[in-house]
PDB file of N, CA, C and O in Angstrom:
ATOM      1  N   MET A  31     -58.114  24.572 -14.240  1.00 60.00           N
ATOM      2  CA  MET A  31     -58.710  25.214 -13.088  1.00 60.00           C
ATOM      3  C   MET A  31     -60.224  25.205 -13.291  1.00 60.00           C
ATOM      4  O   MET A  31     -60.709  25.347 -14.396  1.00 60.00           O
ATOM      5  N   ASN A  32     -60.935  25.064 -12.204  1.00 79.00           N
ATOM      6  CA  ASN A  32     -62.386  25.029 -12.367  1.00 79.00           C
ATOM      7  C   ASN A  32     -62.962  26.435 -12.518  1.00 79.00           C
ATOM      8  O   ASN A  32     -62.328  27.431 -12.202  1.00 79.00           O
ATOM      9  N   ARG A  33     -64.172  26.463 -13.026  1.00 84.00           N
ATOM     10  CA  ARG A  33     -64.827  27.739 -13.325  1.00 84.00           C
ATOM     11  C   ARG A  33     -65.020  28.597 -12.072  1.00 84.00           C
ATOM     12  O   ARG A  33     -64.895  29.813 -12.129  1.00 84.00           O
ATOM     13  N   PHE A  34     -65.320  27.974 -10.947  1.00 88.00           N
ATOM     14  CA  PHE A  34     -65.517  28.722  -9.708  1.00 88.00           C
ATOM     15  C   PHE A  34     -64.246  29.489  -9.340  1.00 88.00           C
ATOM     16  O   PHE A  34     -64.294  30.672  -9.001  1.00 88.00           O
ATOM     17  N   LYS A  35     -63.106  28.820  -9.423  1.00 86.00           N
ATOM     18  CA  LYS A  35     -61.844  29.462  -9.067  1.00 86.00           C
ATOM     19  C   LYS A  35     -61.539  30.623 -10.015  1.00 86.00           C
ATOM     20  O   LYS A  35     -61.103  31.682  -9.588  1.00 86.00           O
ATOM     21  N   ASP A  36     -61.795  30.421 -11.294  1.00 85.00           N
ATOM     22  CA  ASP A  36     -61.574  31.470 -12.286  1.00 85.00           C
ATOM     23  C   ASP A  36     -62.441  32.691 -11.961  1.00 85.00           C
ATOM     24  O   ASP A  36     -61.951  33.827 -11.964  1.00 85.00           O
ATOM     25  N   GLN A  37     -63.695  32.481 -11.641  1.00 90.00           N
ATOM     26  CA  GLN A  37     -64.604  33.579 -11.315  1.00 90.00           C
ATOM     27  C   GLN A  37     -64.215  34.250 -10.000  1.00 90.00           C
ATOM     28  O   GLN A  37     -64.331  35.462  -9.863  1.00 90.00           O
ATOM     29  N   TRP A  38     -63.734  33.470  -9.049  1.00 91.00           N
ATOM     30  CA  TRP A  38     -63.316  34.032  -7.769  1.00 91.00           C
ATOM     31  C   TRP A  38     -62.119  34.958  -7.967  1.00 91.00           C
ATOM     32  O   TRP A  38     -62.062  36.052  -7.395  1.00 91.00           O
ATOM     33  N   ILE A  39     -61.159  34.539  -8.791  1.00 89.00           N
ATOM     34  CA  ILE A  39     -59.985  35.373  -9.080  1.00 89.00           C
ATOM     35  C   ILE A  39     -60.420  36.674  -9.754  1.00 89.00           C
ATOM     36  O   ILE A  39     -59.954  37.762  -9.399  1.00 89.00           O
ATOM     37  N   LYS A  40     -61.334  36.575 -10.712  1.00 90.00           N
ATOM     38  CA  LYS A  40     -61.821  37.780 -11.392  1.00 90.00           C
ATOM     39  C   LYS A  40     -62.546  38.706 -10.421  1.00 90.00           C
ATOM     40  O   LYS A  40     -62.418  39.932 -10.499  1.00 90.00           O
ATOM     41  N   TYR A  41     -63.299  38.125  -9.503  1.00 92.00           N
ATOM     42  CA  TYR A  41     -63.985  38.945  -8.500  1.00 92.00           C
ATOM     43  C   TYR A  41     -62.963  39.684  -7.631  1.00 92.00           C
ATOM     44  O   TYR A  41     -63.102  40.883  -7.376  1.00 92.00           O
ATOM     45  N   LYS A  42     -61.929  38.979  -7.170  1.00 92.00           N
ATOM     46  CA  LYS A  42     -60.915  39.611  -6.328  1.00 92.00           C
ATOM     47  C   LYS A  42     -60.208  40.733  -7.086  1.00 92.00           C
ATOM     48  O   LYS A  42     -59.924  41.788  -6.517  1.00 92.00           O
ATOM     49  N   ILE A  43     -59.950  40.543  -8.358  1.00 91.00           N
ATOM     50  CA  ILE A  43     -59.328  41.587  -9.171  1.00 91.00           C
ATOM     51  C   ILE A  43     -60.268  42.776  -9.300  1.00 91.00           C
ATOM     52  O   ILE A  43     -59.834  43.921  -9.265  1.00 91.00           O
ATOM     53  N   SER A  44     -61.558  42.502  -9.407  1.00 92.00           N
ATOM     54  CA  SER A  44     -62.521  43.601  -9.542  1.00 92.00           C
ATOM     55  C   SER A  44     -62.571  44.464  -8.283  1.00 92.00           C
ATOM     56  O   SER A  44     -62.979  45.618  -8.336  1.00 92.00           O
ATOM     57  N   GLU A  45     -62.143  43.927  -7.170  1.00 94.00           N
ATOM     58  CA  GLU A  45     -62.144  44.647  -5.901  1.00 94.00           C
ATOM     59  C   GLU A  45     -60.883  45.493  -5.694  1.00 94.00           C
ATOM     60  O   GLU A  45     -60.818  46.283  -4.761  1.00 94.00           O
ATOM     61  N   LEU A  46     -59.875  45.308  -6.554  1.00 94.00           N
ATOM     62  CA  LEU A  46     -58.619  46.041  -6.387  1.00 94.00           C
ATOM     63  C   LEU A  46     -58.774  47.513  -6.733  1.00 94.00           C
ATOM     64  O   LEU A  46     -59.562  47.889  -7.586  1.00 94.00           O
ATOM     65  N   HIS A  47     -57.965  48.319  -6.090  1.00 96.00           N
ATOM     66  CA  HIS A  47     -57.887  49.755  -6.329  1.00 96.00           C
ATOM     67  C   HIS A  47     -56.482  50.033  -6.859  1.00 96.00           C
ATOM     68  O   HIS A  47     -55.541  49.289  -6.536  1.00 96.00           O
ATOM     69  N   PRO A  48     -56.297  51.066  -7.658  1.00 96.00           N
ATOM     70  CA  PRO A  48     -54.951  51.383  -8.134  1.00 96.00           C
ATOM     71  C   PRO A  48     -53.901  51.463  -7.019  1.00 96.00           C
ATOM     72  O   PRO A  48     -52.758  51.048  -7.206  1.00 96.00           O
ATOM     73  N   LYS A  49     -54.283  51.934  -5.854  1.00 97.00           N
ATOM     74  CA  LYS A  49     -53.345  52.008  -4.737  1.00 97.00           C
ATOM     75  C   LYS A  49     -52.837  50.620  -4.330  1.00 97.00           C
ATOM     76  O   LYS A  49     -51.708  50.483  -3.860  1.00 97.00           O
ATOM     77  N   ASP A  50     -53.680  49.601  -4.515  1.00 95.00           N
ATOM     78  CA  ASP A  50     -53.246  48.230  -4.219  1.00 95.00           C
ATOM     79  C   ASP A  50     -52.116  47.816  -5.154  1.00 95.00           C
ATOM     80  O   ASP A  50     -51.132  47.226  -4.724  1.00 95.00           O
ATOM     81  N   LEU A  51     -52.258  48.134  -6.439  1.00 91.00           N
ATOM     82  CA  LEU A  51     -51.205  47.783  -7.395  1.00 91.00           C
ATOM     83  C   LEU A  51     -49.926  48.559  -7.118  1.00 91.00           C
ATOM     84  O   LEU A  51     -48.828  48.029  -7.277  1.00 91.00           O
ATOM     85  N   ILE A  52     -50.063  49.800  -6.705  1.00 94.00           N
ATOM     86  CA  ILE A  52     -48.890  50.596  -6.340  1.00 94.00           C
ATOM     87  C   ILE A  52     -48.161  49.935  -5.167  1.00 94.00           C
ATOM     88  O   ILE A  52     -46.941  49.806  -5.168  1.00 94.00           O
ATOM     89  N   HIS A  53     -48.929  49.486  -4.201  1.00 95.00           N
ATOM     90  CA  HIS A  53     -48.364  48.800  -3.035  1.00 95.00           C
ATOM     91  C   HIS A  53     -47.663  47.503  -3.450  1.00 95.00           C
ATOM     92  O   HIS A  53     -46.533  47.236  -3.030  1.00 95.00           O
ATOM     93  N   TYR A  54     -48.311  46.682  -4.279  1.00 89.00           N
ATOM     94  CA  TYR A  54     -47.717  45.418  -4.712  1.00 89.00           C
ATOM     95  C   TYR A  54     -46.457  45.667  -5.543  1.00 89.00           C
ATOM     96  O   TYR A  54     -45.478  44.936  -5.425  1.00 89.00           O
ATOM     97  N   GLY A  55     -46.474  46.694  -6.365  1.00 87.00           N
ATOM     98  CA  GLY A  55     -45.277  47.049  -7.117  1.00 87.00           C
ATOM     99  C   GLY A  55     -44.126  47.389  -6.183  1.00 87.00           C
ATOM    100  O   GLY A  55     -42.989  46.953  -6.394  1.00 87.00           O
ATOM    101  N   ALA A  56     -44.414  48.143  -5.142  1.00 92.00           N
ATOM    102  CA  ALA A  56     -43.380  48.525  -4.174  1.00 92.00           C
ATOM    103  C   ALA A  56     -42.779  47.304  -3.490  1.00 92.00           C
ATOM    104  O   ALA A  56     -41.582  47.272  -3.202  1.00 92.00           O
ATOM    105  N   LEU A  57     -43.587  46.281  -3.265  1.00 89.00           N
ATOM    106  CA  LEU A  57     -43.078  45.051  -2.662  1.00 89.00           C
ATOM    107  C   LEU A  57     -42.019  44.394  -3.540  1.00 89.00           C
ATOM    108  O   LEU A  57     -41.125  43.711  -3.039  1.00 89.00           O
ATOM    109  N   TYR A  58     -42.137  44.597  -4.846  1.00 83.00           N
ATOM    110  CA  TYR A  58     -41.168  44.037  -5.797  1.00 83.00           C
ATOM    111  C   TYR A  58     -40.115  45.069  -6.211  1.00 83.00           C
ATOM    112  O   TYR A  58     -39.330  44.830  -7.117  1.00 83.00           O
ATOM    113  N   GLY A  59     -40.123  46.226  -5.567  1.00 85.00           N
ATOM    114  CA  GLY A  59     -39.129  47.241  -5.850  1.00 85.00           C
ATOM    115  C   GLY A  59     -39.367  48.022  -7.128  1.00 85.00           C
ATOM    116  O   GLY A  59     -38.446  48.591  -7.689  1.00 85.00           O
ATOM    117  N   VAL A  60     -40.615  48.053  -7.585  1.00 85.00           N
ATOM    118  CA  VAL A  60     -40.952  48.758  -8.823  1.00 85.00           C
ATOM    119  C   VAL A  60     -41.937  49.866  -8.498  1.00 85.00           C
ATOM    120  O   VAL A  60     -42.930  49.648  -7.801  1.00 85.00           O
ATOM    121  N   THR A  61     -41.654  51.051  -9.001  1.00 89.00           N
ATOM    122  CA  THR A  61     -42.562  52.169  -8.827  1.00 89.00           C
ATOM    123  C   THR A  61     -43.615  52.123  -9.928  1.00 89.00           C
ATOM    124  O   THR A  61     -43.282  52.130 -11.113  1.00 89.00           O
ATOM    125  N   VAL A  62     -44.856  52.029  -9.521  1.00 90.00           N
ATOM    126  CA  VAL A  62     -45.978  52.020 -10.455  1.00 90.00           C
ATOM    127  C   VAL A  62     -46.765  53.301 -10.215  1.00 90.00           C
ATOM    128  O   VAL A  62     -47.165  53.575  -9.087  1.00 90.00           O
ATOM    129  N   SER A  63     -46.967  54.064 -11.257  1.00 93.00           N
ATOM    130  CA  SER A  63     -47.715  55.308 -11.102  1.00 93.00           C
ATOM    131  C   SER A  63     -49.204  55.005 -10.939  1.00 93.00           C
ATOM    132  O   SER A  63     -49.683  53.930 -11.305  1.00 93.00           O
ATOM    133  N   PHE A  64     -49.915  55.975 -10.409  1.00 96.00           N
ATOM    134  CA  PHE A  64     -51.360  55.812 -10.250  1.00 96.00           C
ATOM    135  C   PHE A  64     -52.018  55.597 -11.614  1.00 96.00           C
ATOM    136  O   PHE A  64     -52.911  54.773 -11.751  1.00 96.00           O
ATOM    137  N   GLU A  65     -51.547  56.337 -12.610  1.00 95.00           N
ATOM    138  CA  GLU A  65     -52.114  56.198 -13.957  1.00 95.00           C
ATOM    139  C   GLU A  65     -51.864  54.803 -14.531  1.00 95.00           C
ATOM    140  O   GLU A  65     -52.770  54.190 -15.109  1.00 95.00           O
ATOM    141  N   GLU A  66     -50.634  54.288 -14.363  1.00 93.00           N
ATOM    142  CA  GLU A  66     -50.334  52.932 -14.831  1.00 93.00           C
ATOM    143  C   GLU A  66     -51.234  51.910 -14.139  1.00 93.00           C
ATOM    144  O   GLU A  66     -51.787  51.022 -14.785  1.00 93.00           O
ATOM    145  N   ALA A  67     -51.349  52.044 -12.829  1.00 94.00           N
ATOM    146  CA  ALA A  67     -52.171  51.109 -12.063  1.00 94.00           C
ATOM    147  C   ALA A  67     -53.628  51.176 -12.508  1.00 94.00           C
ATOM    148  O   ALA A  67     -54.269  50.140 -12.682  1.00 94.00           O
ATOM    149  N   SER A  68     -54.131  52.366 -12.717  1.00 96.00           N
ATOM    150  CA  SER A  68     -55.515  52.527 -13.185  1.00 96.00           C
ATOM    151  C   SER A  68     -55.711  51.893 -14.554  1.00 96.00           C
ATOM    152  O   SER A  68     -56.691  51.187 -14.789  1.00 96.00           O
ATOM    153  N   ASP A  69     -54.761  52.142 -15.454  1.00 95.00           N
ATOM    154  CA  ASP A  69     -54.853  51.583 -16.801  1.00 95.00           C
ATOM    155  C   ASP A  69     -54.779  50.055 -16.790  1.00 95.00           C
ATOM    156  O   ASP A  69     -55.520  49.385 -17.510  1.00 95.00           O
ATOM    157  N   LEU A  70     -53.879  49.522 -15.971  1.00 93.00           N
ATOM    158  CA  LEU A  70     -53.765  48.062 -15.877  1.00 93.00           C
ATOM    159  C   LEU A  70     -55.039  47.428 -15.332  1.00 93.00           C
ATOM    160  O   LEU A  70     -55.512  46.417 -15.850  1.00 93.00           O
ATOM    161  N   LEU A  71     -55.566  48.021 -14.278  1.00 94.00           N
ATOM    162  CA  LEU A  71     -56.804  47.481 -13.713  1.00 94.00           C
ATOM    163  C   LEU A  71     -57.941  47.540 -14.732  1.00 94.00           C
ATOM    164  O   LEU A  71     -58.695  46.576 -14.882  1.00 94.00           O
ATOM    165  N   HIS A  72     -58.045  48.650 -15.432  1.00 95.00           N
ATOM    166  CA  HIS A  72     -59.088  48.761 -16.449  1.00 95.00           C
ATOM    167  C   HIS A  72     -58.907  47.680 -17.519  1.00 95.00           C
ATOM    168  O   HIS A  72     -59.879  47.029 -17.926  1.00 95.00           O
ATOM    169  N   LEU A  73     -57.687  47.471 -17.958  1.00 94.00           N
ATOM    170  CA  LEU A  73     -57.404  46.461 -18.981  1.00 94.00           C
ATOM    171  C   LEU A  73     -57.816  45.073 -18.505  1.00 94.00           C
ATOM    172  O   LEU A  73     -58.539  44.357 -19.197  1.00 94.00           O
ATOM    173  N   VAL A  74     -57.390  44.700 -17.315  1.00 93.00           N
ATOM    174  CA  VAL A  74     -57.682  43.359 -16.804  1.00 93.00           C
ATOM    175  C   VAL A  74     -59.160  43.193 -16.484  1.00 93.00           C
ATOM    176  O   VAL A  74     -59.754  42.149 -16.747  1.00 93.00           O
ATOM    177  N   GLN A  75     -59.771  44.232 -15.950  1.00 93.00           N
ATOM    178  CA  GLN A  75     -61.176  44.131 -15.561  1.00 93.00           C
ATOM    179  C   GLN A  75     -62.116  44.166 -16.758  1.00 93.00           C
ATOM    180  O   GLN A  75     -63.216  43.645 -16.681  1.00 93.00           O
ATOM    181  N   SER A  76     -61.700  44.749 -17.867  1.00 94.00           N
ATOM    182  CA  SER A  76     -62.603  44.878 -19.011  1.00 94.00           C
ATOM    183  C   SER A  76     -62.307  43.878 -20.134  1.00 94.00           C
ATOM    184  O   SER A  76     -63.040  43.832 -21.107  1.00 94.00           O
ATOM    185  N   SER A  77     -61.255  43.083 -19.982  1.00 93.00           N
ATOM    186  CA  SER A  77     -60.902  42.112 -21.015  1.00 93.00           C
ATOM    187  C   SER A  77     -61.500  40.747 -20.696  1.00 93.00           C
ATOM    188  O   SER A  77     -61.771  40.418 -19.548  1.00 93.00           O
ATOM    189  N   HIS A  78     -61.668  39.958 -21.750  1.00 92.00           N
ATOM    190  CA  HIS A  78     -62.133  38.575 -21.587  1.00 92.00           C
ATOM    191  C   HIS A  78     -60.906  37.683 -21.524  1.00 92.00           C
ATOM    192  O   HIS A  78     -60.108  37.658 -22.455  1.00 92.00           O
ATOM    193  N   TRP A  79     -60.752  36.983 -20.403  1.00 91.00           N
ATOM    194  CA  TRP A  79     -59.604  36.108 -20.210  1.00 91.00           C
ATOM    195  C   TRP A  79     -59.974  35.003 -19.244  1.00 91.00           C
ATOM    196  O   TRP A  79     -60.981  35.072 -18.546  1.00 91.00           O
ATOM    197  N   SER A  80     -59.141  33.992 -19.241  1.00 90.00           N
ATOM    198  CA  SER A  80     -59.312  32.881 -18.320  1.00 90.00           C
ATOM    199  C   SER A  80     -57.939  32.398 -17.887  1.00 90.00           C
ATOM    200  O   SER A  80     -57.003  32.373 -18.690  1.00 90.00           O
ATOM    201  N   ILE A  81     -57.825  32.012 -16.644  1.00 86.00           N
ATOM    202  CA  ILE A  81     -56.577  31.465 -16.133  1.00 86.00           C
ATOM    203  C   ILE A  81     -56.188  30.214 -16.926  1.00 86.00           C
ATOM    204  O   ILE A  81     -55.020  29.933 -17.121  1.00 86.00           O
ATOM    205  N   ASP A  82     -57.172  29.485 -17.403  1.00 86.00           N
ATOM    206  CA  ASP A  82     -56.920  28.257 -18.159  1.00 86.00           C
ATOM    207  C   ASP A  82     -56.540  28.504 -19.611  1.00 86.00           C
ATOM    208  O   ASP A  82     -56.124  27.583 -20.296  1.00 86.00           O
ATOM    209  N   ASP A  83     -56.701  29.708 -20.085  1.00 90.00           N
ATOM    210  CA  ASP A  83     -56.427  30.037 -21.484  1.00 90.00           C
ATOM    211  C   ASP A  83     -55.162  30.893 -21.553  1.00 90.00           C
ATOM    212  O   ASP A  83     -55.217  32.111 -21.438  1.00 90.00           O
ATOM    213  N   LYS A  84     -54.032  30.236 -21.753  1.00 89.00           N
ATOM    214  CA  LYS A  84     -52.748  30.940 -21.750  1.00 89.00           C
ATOM    215  C   LYS A  84     -52.698  32.013 -22.831  1.00 89.00           C
ATOM    216  O   LYS A  84     -52.122  33.079 -22.625  1.00 89.00           O
ATOM    217  N   GLN A  85     -53.334  31.761 -23.976  1.00 93.00           N
ATOM    218  CA  GLN A  85     -53.308  32.752 -25.048  1.00 93.00           C
ATOM    219  C   GLN A  85     -54.029  34.036 -24.638  1.00 93.00           C
ATOM    220  O   GLN A  85     -53.562  35.130 -24.928  1.00 93.00           O
ATOM    221  N   SER A  86     -55.151  33.920 -23.939  1.00 93.00           N
ATOM    222  CA  SER A  86     -55.863  35.122 -23.493  1.00 93.00           C
ATOM    223  C   SER A  86     -55.025  35.908 -22.488  1.00 93.00           C
ATOM    224  O   SER A  86     -55.029  37.139 -22.490  1.00 93.00           O
ATOM    225  N   MET A  87     -54.275  35.198 -21.662  1.00 91.00           N
ATOM    226  CA  MET A  87     -53.402  35.859 -20.695  1.00 91.00           C
ATOM    227  C   MET A  87     -52.232  36.541 -21.417  1.00 91.00           C
ATOM    228  O   MET A  87     -51.851  37.656 -21.066  1.00 91.00           O
ATOM    229  N   THR A  88     -51.694  35.885 -22.428  1.00 92.00           N
ATOM    230  CA  THR A  88     -50.609  36.465 -23.217  1.00 92.00           C
ATOM    231  C   THR A  88     -51.078  37.726 -23.932  1.00 92.00           C
ATOM    232  O   THR A  88     -50.343  38.712 -24.014  1.00 92.00           O
ATOM    233  N   ASN A  89     -52.301  37.695 -24.447  1.00 94.00           N
ATOM    234  CA  ASN A  89     -52.855  38.873 -25.119  1.00 94.00           C
ATOM    235  C   ASN A  89     -52.929  40.073 -24.178  1.00 94.00           C
ATOM    236  O   ASN A  89     -52.593  41.196 -24.566  1.00 94.00           O
ATOM    237  N   ILE A  90     -53.363  39.854 -22.960  1.00 94.00           N
ATOM    238  CA  ILE A  90     -53.443  40.942 -21.985  1.00 94.00           C
ATOM    239  C   ILE A  90     -52.051  41.464 -21.663  1.00 94.00           C
ATOM    240  O   ILE A  90     -51.835  42.671 -21.569  1.00 94.00           O
ATOM    241  N   LEU A  91     -51.096  40.558 -21.517  1.00 93.00           N
ATOM    242  CA  LEU A  91     -49.718  40.980 -21.250  1.00 93.00           C
ATOM    243  C   LEU A  91     -49.203  41.867 -22.375  1.00 93.00           C
ATOM    244  O   LEU A  91     -48.594  42.910 -22.125  1.00 93.00           O
ATOM    245  N   GLU A  92     -49.475  41.492 -23.611  1.00 94.00           N
ATOM    246  CA  GLU A  92     -49.030  42.295 -24.754  1.00 94.00           C
ATOM    247  C   GLU A  92     -49.734  43.654 -24.796  1.00 94.00           C
ATOM    248  O   GLU A  92     -49.120  44.660 -25.118  1.00 94.00           O
ATOM    249  N   GLU A  93     -51.008  43.683 -24.453  1.00 94.00           N
ATOM    250  CA  GLU A  93     -51.725  44.961 -24.408  1.00 94.00           C
ATOM    251  C   GLU A  93     -51.167  45.858 -23.302  1.00 94.00           C
ATOM    252  O   GLU A  93     -51.105  47.076 -23.455  1.00 94.00           O
ATOM    253  N   ALA A  94     -50.761  45.238 -22.198  1.00 93.00           N
ATOM    254  CA  ALA A  94     -50.214  46.000 -21.072  1.00 93.00           C
ATOM    255  C   ALA A  94     -48.911  46.685 -21.459  1.00 93.00           C
ATOM    256  O   ALA A  94     -48.575  47.738 -20.901  1.00 93.00           O
ATOM    257  N   LYS A  95     -48.195  46.130 -22.410  1.00 94.00           N
ATOM    258  CA  LYS A  95     -46.918  46.712 -22.837  1.00 94.00           C
ATOM    259  C   LYS A  95     -47.102  48.154 -23.302  1.00 94.00           C
ATOM    260  O   LYS A  95     -46.225  48.990 -23.104  1.00 94.00           O
ATOM    261  N   GLU A  96     -48.256  48.447 -23.893  1.00 92.00           N
ATOM    262  CA  GLU A  96     -48.547  49.797 -24.385  1.00 92.00           C
ATOM    263  C   GLU A  96     -48.950  50.753 -23.259  1.00 92.00           C
ATOM    264  O   GLU A  96     -48.976  51.959 -23.461  1.00 92.00           O
ATOM    265  N   THR A  97     -49.239  50.204 -22.099  1.00 89.00           N
ATOM    266  CA  THR A  97     -49.821  50.972 -21.005  1.00 89.00           C
ATOM    267  C   THR A  97     -48.812  51.380 -19.933  1.00 89.00           C
ATOM    268  O   THR A  97     -49.001  52.396 -19.278  1.00 89.00           O
ATOM    269  N   VAL A  98     -47.774  50.586 -19.759  1.00 90.00           N
ATOM    270  CA  VAL A  98     -46.883  50.779 -18.615  1.00 90.00           C
ATOM    271  C   VAL A  98     -45.449  51.086 -19.058  1.00 90.00           C
ATOM    272  O   VAL A  98     -45.087  50.916 -20.214  1.00 90.00           O
ATOM    273  N   SER A  99     -44.647  51.481 -18.082  1.00 89.00           N
ATOM    274  CA  SER A  99     -43.233  51.753 -18.343  1.00 89.00           C
ATOM    275  C   SER A  99     -42.502  50.446 -18.647  1.00 89.00           C
ATOM    276  O   SER A  99     -42.977  49.365 -18.279  1.00 89.00           O
ATOM    277  N   PRO A 100     -41.349  50.532 -19.290  1.00 90.00           N
ATOM    278  CA  PRO A 100     -40.570  49.316 -19.562  1.00 90.00           C
ATOM    279  C   PRO A 100     -40.208  48.545 -18.288  1.00 90.00           C
ATOM    280  O   PRO A 100     -40.220  47.312 -18.289  1.00 90.00           O
ATOM    281  N   GLU A 101     -39.927  49.257 -17.203  1.00 85.00           N
ATOM    282  CA  GLU A 101     -39.599  48.595 -15.936  1.00 85.00           C
ATOM    283  C   GLU A 101     -40.797  47.802 -15.410  1.00 85.00           C
ATOM    284  O   GLU A 101     -40.660  46.658 -14.982  1.00 85.00           O
ATOM    285  N   THR A 102     -41.959  48.418 -15.447  1.00 86.00           N
ATOM    286  CA  THR A 102     -43.169  47.737 -14.975  1.00 86.00           C
ATOM    287  C   THR A 102     -43.496  46.564 -15.881  1.00 86.00           C
ATOM    288  O   THR A 102     -43.869  45.485 -15.407  1.00 86.00           O
ATOM    289  N   TYR A 103     -43.334  46.741 -17.181  1.00 89.00           N
ATOM    290  CA  TYR A 103     -43.600  45.651 -18.117  1.00 89.00           C
ATOM    291  C   TYR A 103     -42.652  44.472 -17.855  1.00 89.00           C
ATOM    292  O   TYR A 103     -43.075  43.317 -17.891  1.00 89.00           O
ATOM    293  N   ALA A 104     -41.391  44.749 -17.575  1.00 88.00           N
ATOM    294  CA  ALA A 104     -40.437  43.675 -17.273  1.00 88.00           C
ATOM    295  C   ALA A 104     -40.888  42.879 -16.046  1.00 88.00           C
ATOM    296  O   ALA A 104     -40.794  41.644 -16.032  1.00 88.00           O
ATOM    297  N   LEU A 105     -41.398  43.573 -15.035  1.00 84.00           N
ATOM    298  CA  LEU A 105     -41.920  42.899 -13.849  1.00 84.00           C
ATOM    299  C   LEU A 105     -43.139  42.059 -14.214  1.00 84.00           C
ATOM    300  O   LEU A 105     -43.257  40.910 -13.788  1.00 84.00           O
ATOM    301  N   LEU A 106     -44.037  42.615 -15.006  1.00 87.00           N
ATOM    302  CA  LEU A 106     -45.223  41.862 -15.419  1.00 87.00           C
ATOM    303  C   LEU A 106     -44.838  40.590 -16.167  1.00 87.00           C
ATOM    304  O   LEU A 106     -45.419  39.526 -15.937  1.00 87.00           O
ATOM    305  N   LYS A 107     -43.861  40.700 -17.059  1.00 89.00           N
ATOM    306  CA  LYS A 107     -43.403  39.521 -17.802  1.00 89.00           C
ATOM    307  C   LYS A 107     -42.824  38.468 -16.864  1.00 89.00           C
ATOM    308  O   LYS A 107     -43.081  37.278 -17.027  1.00 89.00           O
ATOM    309  N   GLN A 108     -42.053  38.919 -15.876  1.00 87.00           N
ATOM    310  CA  GLN A 108     -41.470  37.977 -14.924  1.00 87.00           C
ATOM    311  C   GLN A 108     -42.553  37.294 -14.088  1.00 87.00           C
ATOM    312  O   GLN A 108     -42.521  36.082 -13.880  1.00 87.00           O
ATOM    313  N   LEU A 109     -43.516  38.068 -13.609  1.00 84.00           N
ATOM    314  CA  LEU A 109     -44.622  37.482 -12.844  1.00 84.00           C
ATOM    315  C   LEU A 109     -45.425  36.509 -13.714  1.00 84.00           C
ATOM    316  O   LEU A 109     -45.816  35.437 -13.260  1.00 84.00           O
ATOM    317  N   PHE A 110     -45.655  36.895 -14.956  1.00 86.00           N
ATOM    318  CA  PHE A 110     -46.375  36.026 -15.886  1.00 86.00           C
ATOM    319  C   PHE A 110     -45.622  34.696 -16.038  1.00 86.00           C
ATOM    320  O   PHE A 110     -46.217  33.630 -15.954  1.00 86.00           O
ATOM    321  N   LYS A 111     -44.334  34.790 -16.246  1.00 86.00           N
ATOM    322  CA  LYS A 111     -43.515  33.593 -16.423  1.00 86.00           C
ATOM    323  C   LYS A 111     -43.565  32.718 -15.173  1.00 86.00           C
ATOM    324  O   LYS A 111     -43.679  31.496 -15.262  1.00 86.00           O
ATOM    325  N   ASN A 112     -43.485  33.338 -13.997  1.00 84.00           N
ATOM    326  CA  ASN A 112     -43.492  32.584 -12.745  1.00 84.00           C
ATOM    327  C   ASN A 112     -44.831  31.906 -12.443  1.00 84.00           C
ATOM    328  O   ASN A 112     -44.871  30.791 -11.930  1.00 84.00           O
ATOM    329  N   PHE A 113     -45.929  32.601 -12.754  1.00 79.00           N
ATOM    330  CA  PHE A 113     -47.230  32.097 -12.348  1.00 79.00           C
ATOM    331  C   PHE A 113     -48.046  31.451 -13.462  1.00 79.00           C
ATOM    332  O   PHE A 113     -48.889  30.604 -13.193  1.00 79.00           O
ATOM    333  N   ILE A 114     -47.824  31.846 -14.690  1.00 79.00           N
ATOM    334  CA  ILE A 114     -48.620  31.304 -15.802  1.00 79.00           C
ATOM    335  C   ILE A 114     -47.800  30.296 -16.612  1.00 79.00           C
ATOM    336  O   ILE A 114     -48.313  29.302 -17.077  1.00 79.00           O
ATOM    337  N   GLY A 115     -46.541  30.596 -16.788  1.00 70.00           N
ATOM    338  CA  GLY A 115     -45.685  29.635 -17.487  1.00 70.00           C
ATOM    339  C   GLY A 115     -45.138  30.069 -18.773  1.00 70.00           C
ATOM    340  O   GLY A 115     -45.279  30.921 -19.479  1.00 70.00           O
TER     341      GLY A 115
END
């Protein structure tokens, strides 16, 4: 992926609010608490990662495991598998 696309994705993530993650979780049938959503956004927004660097994405996924419920983590793993590989 080119650098512009990577930066654009990071910008869009920086614009998200915890309520957005709660809404997206509901679309997948998962209840995400405001605290979980806030923690996840903080993790993703403050970490160094790249869409092209699978290891950096895996690291964030592993860090998220400490932040969210097992149900939410299972959804994150499934989304990761579907979109990252």
